[in-house]
mmCIF file of C-alpha atoms in Angstrom:
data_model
loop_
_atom_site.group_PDB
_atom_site.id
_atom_site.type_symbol
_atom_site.label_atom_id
_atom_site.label_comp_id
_atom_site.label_asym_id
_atom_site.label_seq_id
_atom_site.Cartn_x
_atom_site.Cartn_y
_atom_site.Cartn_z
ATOM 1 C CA UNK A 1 0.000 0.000 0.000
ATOM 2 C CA UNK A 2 1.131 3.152 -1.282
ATOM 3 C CA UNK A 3 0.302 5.785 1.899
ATOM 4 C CA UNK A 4 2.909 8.443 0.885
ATOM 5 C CA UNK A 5 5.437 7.412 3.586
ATOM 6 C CA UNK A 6 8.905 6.614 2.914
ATOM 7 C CA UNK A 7 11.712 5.191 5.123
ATOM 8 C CA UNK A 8 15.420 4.999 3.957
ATOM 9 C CA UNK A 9 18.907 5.507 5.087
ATOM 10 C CA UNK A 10 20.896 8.910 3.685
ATOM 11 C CA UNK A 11 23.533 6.991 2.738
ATOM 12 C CA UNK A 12 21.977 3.998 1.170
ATOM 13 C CA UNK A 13 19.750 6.036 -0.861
ATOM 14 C CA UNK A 14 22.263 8.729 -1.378
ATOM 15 C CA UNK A 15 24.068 6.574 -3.610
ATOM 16 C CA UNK A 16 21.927 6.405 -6.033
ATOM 17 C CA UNK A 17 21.236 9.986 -7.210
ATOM 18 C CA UNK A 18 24.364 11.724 -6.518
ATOM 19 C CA UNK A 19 23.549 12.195 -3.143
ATOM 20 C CA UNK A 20 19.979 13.609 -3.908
ATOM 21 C CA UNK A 21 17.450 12.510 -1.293
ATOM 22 C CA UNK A 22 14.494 14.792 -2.310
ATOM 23 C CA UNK A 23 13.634 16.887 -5.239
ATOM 24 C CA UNK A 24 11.989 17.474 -8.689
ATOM 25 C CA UNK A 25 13.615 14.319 -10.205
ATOM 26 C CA UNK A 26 12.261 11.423 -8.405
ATOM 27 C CA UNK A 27 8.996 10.110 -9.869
ATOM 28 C CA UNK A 28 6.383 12.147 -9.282
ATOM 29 C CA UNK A 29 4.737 8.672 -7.599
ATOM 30 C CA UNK A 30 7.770 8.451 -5.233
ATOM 31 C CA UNK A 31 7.104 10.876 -1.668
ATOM 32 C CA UNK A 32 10.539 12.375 -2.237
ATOM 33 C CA UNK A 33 9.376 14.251 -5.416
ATOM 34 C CA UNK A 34 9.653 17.890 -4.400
ATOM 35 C CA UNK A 35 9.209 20.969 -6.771
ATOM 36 C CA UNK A 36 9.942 23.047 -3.880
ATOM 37 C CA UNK A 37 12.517 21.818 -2.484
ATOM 38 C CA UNK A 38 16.144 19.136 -2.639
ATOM 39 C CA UNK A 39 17.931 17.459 -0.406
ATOM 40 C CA UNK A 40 21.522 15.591 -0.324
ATOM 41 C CA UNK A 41 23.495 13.980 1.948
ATOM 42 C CA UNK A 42 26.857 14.422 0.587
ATOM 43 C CA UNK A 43 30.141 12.003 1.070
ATOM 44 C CA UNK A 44 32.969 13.590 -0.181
ATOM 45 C CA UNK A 45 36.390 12.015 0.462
ATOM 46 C CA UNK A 46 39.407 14.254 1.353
ATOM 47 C CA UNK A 47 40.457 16.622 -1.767
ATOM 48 C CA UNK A 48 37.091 15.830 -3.341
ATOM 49 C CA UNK A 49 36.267 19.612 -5.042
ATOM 50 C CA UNK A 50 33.808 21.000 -7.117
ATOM 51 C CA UNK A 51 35.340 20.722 -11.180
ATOM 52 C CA UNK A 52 33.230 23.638 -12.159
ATOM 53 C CA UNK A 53 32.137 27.214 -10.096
ATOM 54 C CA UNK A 54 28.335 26.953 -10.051
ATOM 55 C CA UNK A 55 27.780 30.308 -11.541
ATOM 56 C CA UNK A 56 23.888 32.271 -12.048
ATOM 57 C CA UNK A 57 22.715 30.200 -9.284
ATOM 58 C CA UNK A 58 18.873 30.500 -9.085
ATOM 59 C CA UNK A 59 18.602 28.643 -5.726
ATOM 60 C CA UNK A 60 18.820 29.145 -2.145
ATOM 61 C CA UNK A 61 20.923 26.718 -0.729
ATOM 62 C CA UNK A 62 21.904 25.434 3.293
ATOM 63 C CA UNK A 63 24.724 23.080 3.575
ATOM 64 C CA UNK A 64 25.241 22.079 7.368
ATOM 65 C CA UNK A 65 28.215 19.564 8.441
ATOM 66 C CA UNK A 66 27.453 16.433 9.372
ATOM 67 C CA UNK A 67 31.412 15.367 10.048
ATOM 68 C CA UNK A 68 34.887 16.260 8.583
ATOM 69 C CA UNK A 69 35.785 19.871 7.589
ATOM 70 C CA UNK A 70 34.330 21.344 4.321
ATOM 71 C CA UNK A 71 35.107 24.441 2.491
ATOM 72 C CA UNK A 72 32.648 26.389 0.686
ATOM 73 C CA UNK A 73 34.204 28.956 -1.852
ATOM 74 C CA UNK A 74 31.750 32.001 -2.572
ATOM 75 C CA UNK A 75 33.454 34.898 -4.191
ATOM 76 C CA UNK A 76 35.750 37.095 -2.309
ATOM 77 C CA UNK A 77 35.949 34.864 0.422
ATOM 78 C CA UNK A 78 36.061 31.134 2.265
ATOM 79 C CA UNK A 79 33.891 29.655 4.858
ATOM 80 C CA UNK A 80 35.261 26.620 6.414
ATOM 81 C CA UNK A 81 32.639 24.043 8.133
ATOM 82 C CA UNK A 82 34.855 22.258 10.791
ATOM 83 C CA UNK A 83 32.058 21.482 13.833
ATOM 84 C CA UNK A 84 29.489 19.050 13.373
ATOM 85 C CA UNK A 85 26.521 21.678 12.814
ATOM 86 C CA UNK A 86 28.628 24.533 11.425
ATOM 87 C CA UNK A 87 26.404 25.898 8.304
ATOM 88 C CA UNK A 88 26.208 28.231 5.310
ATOM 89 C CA UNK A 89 23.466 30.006 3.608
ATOM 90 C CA UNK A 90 23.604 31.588 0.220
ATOM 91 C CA UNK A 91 20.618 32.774 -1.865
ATOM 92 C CA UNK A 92 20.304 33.115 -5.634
ATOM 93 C CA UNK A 93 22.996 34.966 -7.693
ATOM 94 C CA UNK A 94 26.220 33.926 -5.259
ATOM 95 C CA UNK A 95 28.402 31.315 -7.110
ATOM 96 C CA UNK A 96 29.911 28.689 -5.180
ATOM 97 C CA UNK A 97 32.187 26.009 -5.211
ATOM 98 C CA UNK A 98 33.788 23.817 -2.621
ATOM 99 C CA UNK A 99 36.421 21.571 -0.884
ATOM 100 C CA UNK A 100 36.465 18.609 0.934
ATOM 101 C CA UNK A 101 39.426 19.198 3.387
ATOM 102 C CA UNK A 102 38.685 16.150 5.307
ATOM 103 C CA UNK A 103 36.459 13.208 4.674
ATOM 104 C CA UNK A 104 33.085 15.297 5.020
ATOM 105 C CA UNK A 105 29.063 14.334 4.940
ATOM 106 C CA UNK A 106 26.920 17.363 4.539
ATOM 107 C CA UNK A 107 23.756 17.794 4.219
ATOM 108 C CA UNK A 108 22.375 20.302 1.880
ATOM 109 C CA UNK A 109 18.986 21.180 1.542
ATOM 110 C CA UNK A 110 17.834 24.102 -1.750
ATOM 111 C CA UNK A 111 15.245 25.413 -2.922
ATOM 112 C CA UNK A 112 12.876 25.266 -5.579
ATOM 113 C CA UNK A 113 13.890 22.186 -7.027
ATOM 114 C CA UNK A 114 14.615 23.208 -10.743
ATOM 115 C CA UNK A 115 15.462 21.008 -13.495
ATOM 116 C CA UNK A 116 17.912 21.506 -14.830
ATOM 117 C CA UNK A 117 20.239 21.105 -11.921
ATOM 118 C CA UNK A 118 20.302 18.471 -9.213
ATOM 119 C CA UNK A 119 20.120 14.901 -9.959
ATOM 120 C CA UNK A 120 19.202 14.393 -13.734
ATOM 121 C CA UNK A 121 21.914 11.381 -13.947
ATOM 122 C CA UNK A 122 25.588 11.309 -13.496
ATOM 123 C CA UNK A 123 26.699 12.752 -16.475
ATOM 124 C CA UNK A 124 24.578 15.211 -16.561
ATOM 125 C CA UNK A 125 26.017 18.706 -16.544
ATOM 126 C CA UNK A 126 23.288 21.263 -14.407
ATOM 127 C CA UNK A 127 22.471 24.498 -16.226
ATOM 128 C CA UNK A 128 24.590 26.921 -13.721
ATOM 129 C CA UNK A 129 27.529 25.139 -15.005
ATOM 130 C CA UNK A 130 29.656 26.822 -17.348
ATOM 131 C CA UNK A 131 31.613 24.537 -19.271
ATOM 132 C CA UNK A 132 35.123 25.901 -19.174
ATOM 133 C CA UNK A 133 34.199 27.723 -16.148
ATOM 134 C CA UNK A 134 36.968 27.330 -13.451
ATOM 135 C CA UNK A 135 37.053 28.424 -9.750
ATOM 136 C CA UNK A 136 39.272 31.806 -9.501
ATOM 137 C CA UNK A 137 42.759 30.868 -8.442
ATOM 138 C CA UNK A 138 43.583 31.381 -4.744
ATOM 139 C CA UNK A 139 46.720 30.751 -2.604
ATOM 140 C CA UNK A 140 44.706 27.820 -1.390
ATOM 141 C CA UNK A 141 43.609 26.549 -5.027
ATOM 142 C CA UNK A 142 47.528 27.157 -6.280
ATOM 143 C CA UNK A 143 48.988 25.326 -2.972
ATOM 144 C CA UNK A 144 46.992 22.023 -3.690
ATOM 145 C CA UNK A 145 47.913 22.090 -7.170
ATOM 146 C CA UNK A 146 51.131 22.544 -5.942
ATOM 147 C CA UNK A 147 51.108 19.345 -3.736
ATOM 148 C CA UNK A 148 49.269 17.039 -6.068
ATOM 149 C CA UNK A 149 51.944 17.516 -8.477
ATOM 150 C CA UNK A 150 54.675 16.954 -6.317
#
């Protein structure tokens, strides 16, 4: 019986949407369809990053840590996440990127679900994503690049 309940695990059912828990792209039969709202319950292990800035963001987005220390890149400046509950809030038209410094789990939670972004499959490149587009270089971005090709 279908009586619009659903119980999962994050990180079970994390896997198999990019992380994407809740939003536009699950069936519209499944509970977790949202049009006004996504959530994901990120894994990301150390030096996992962000390939692209996300840039003409039309979202407002909340990413709390769940564990590990995160960095967020919005321009001008870096937020690191290093306590469990430590959180971020940006609203449409601030590009972002990020860093995993440690192995992190966040959970980030946006809104409206739009397609066009989120989880439309793996290879699937969201519409604030410039191709070509590349996070600005900062001492931080140049010292990792540094190290990695050491």
């Amino acid at each position: 019986m279908d009586d619009g309940v659903y119980v999962g695990n994050a990180g079970t059912d994390a896997a198999l949407d990019r992380g994407w828990l809740l939003g536009h792209f699950k069936d519209a039969s499944d509970p977790r369809h949202s049009e006004a709202v996504e959530i994901k319950w990120g894994v990301h292990p150390p030096g996992d990053e962000r390939a692209r800035w996300v840039t003409d963001e039309r979202r407002t987005a909340l990413l709390v840590l769940v564990s590990g220390r995160f960095r967020v890149e919005l321009p001008g400046r870096s937020v690191v996440l290093a306590r469990q509950g430590d959180y971020v809030l940006w609203g449409r038209g601030v590009d972002h990127s990020w860093y995993a410094e440690e192995h992190s789990v966040v959970l980030t939670v946006r809104r409206p679900s739009t397609p066009g972004y989120g989880s439309e499959g793996a290879s699937a490149t969201p519409a604030t994503e410039v191709p070509g587009s590349v996070a600005p270089e900062t001492p931080e971005r140049q010292d990792r690049k540094i190290r990695r090709s050491a």
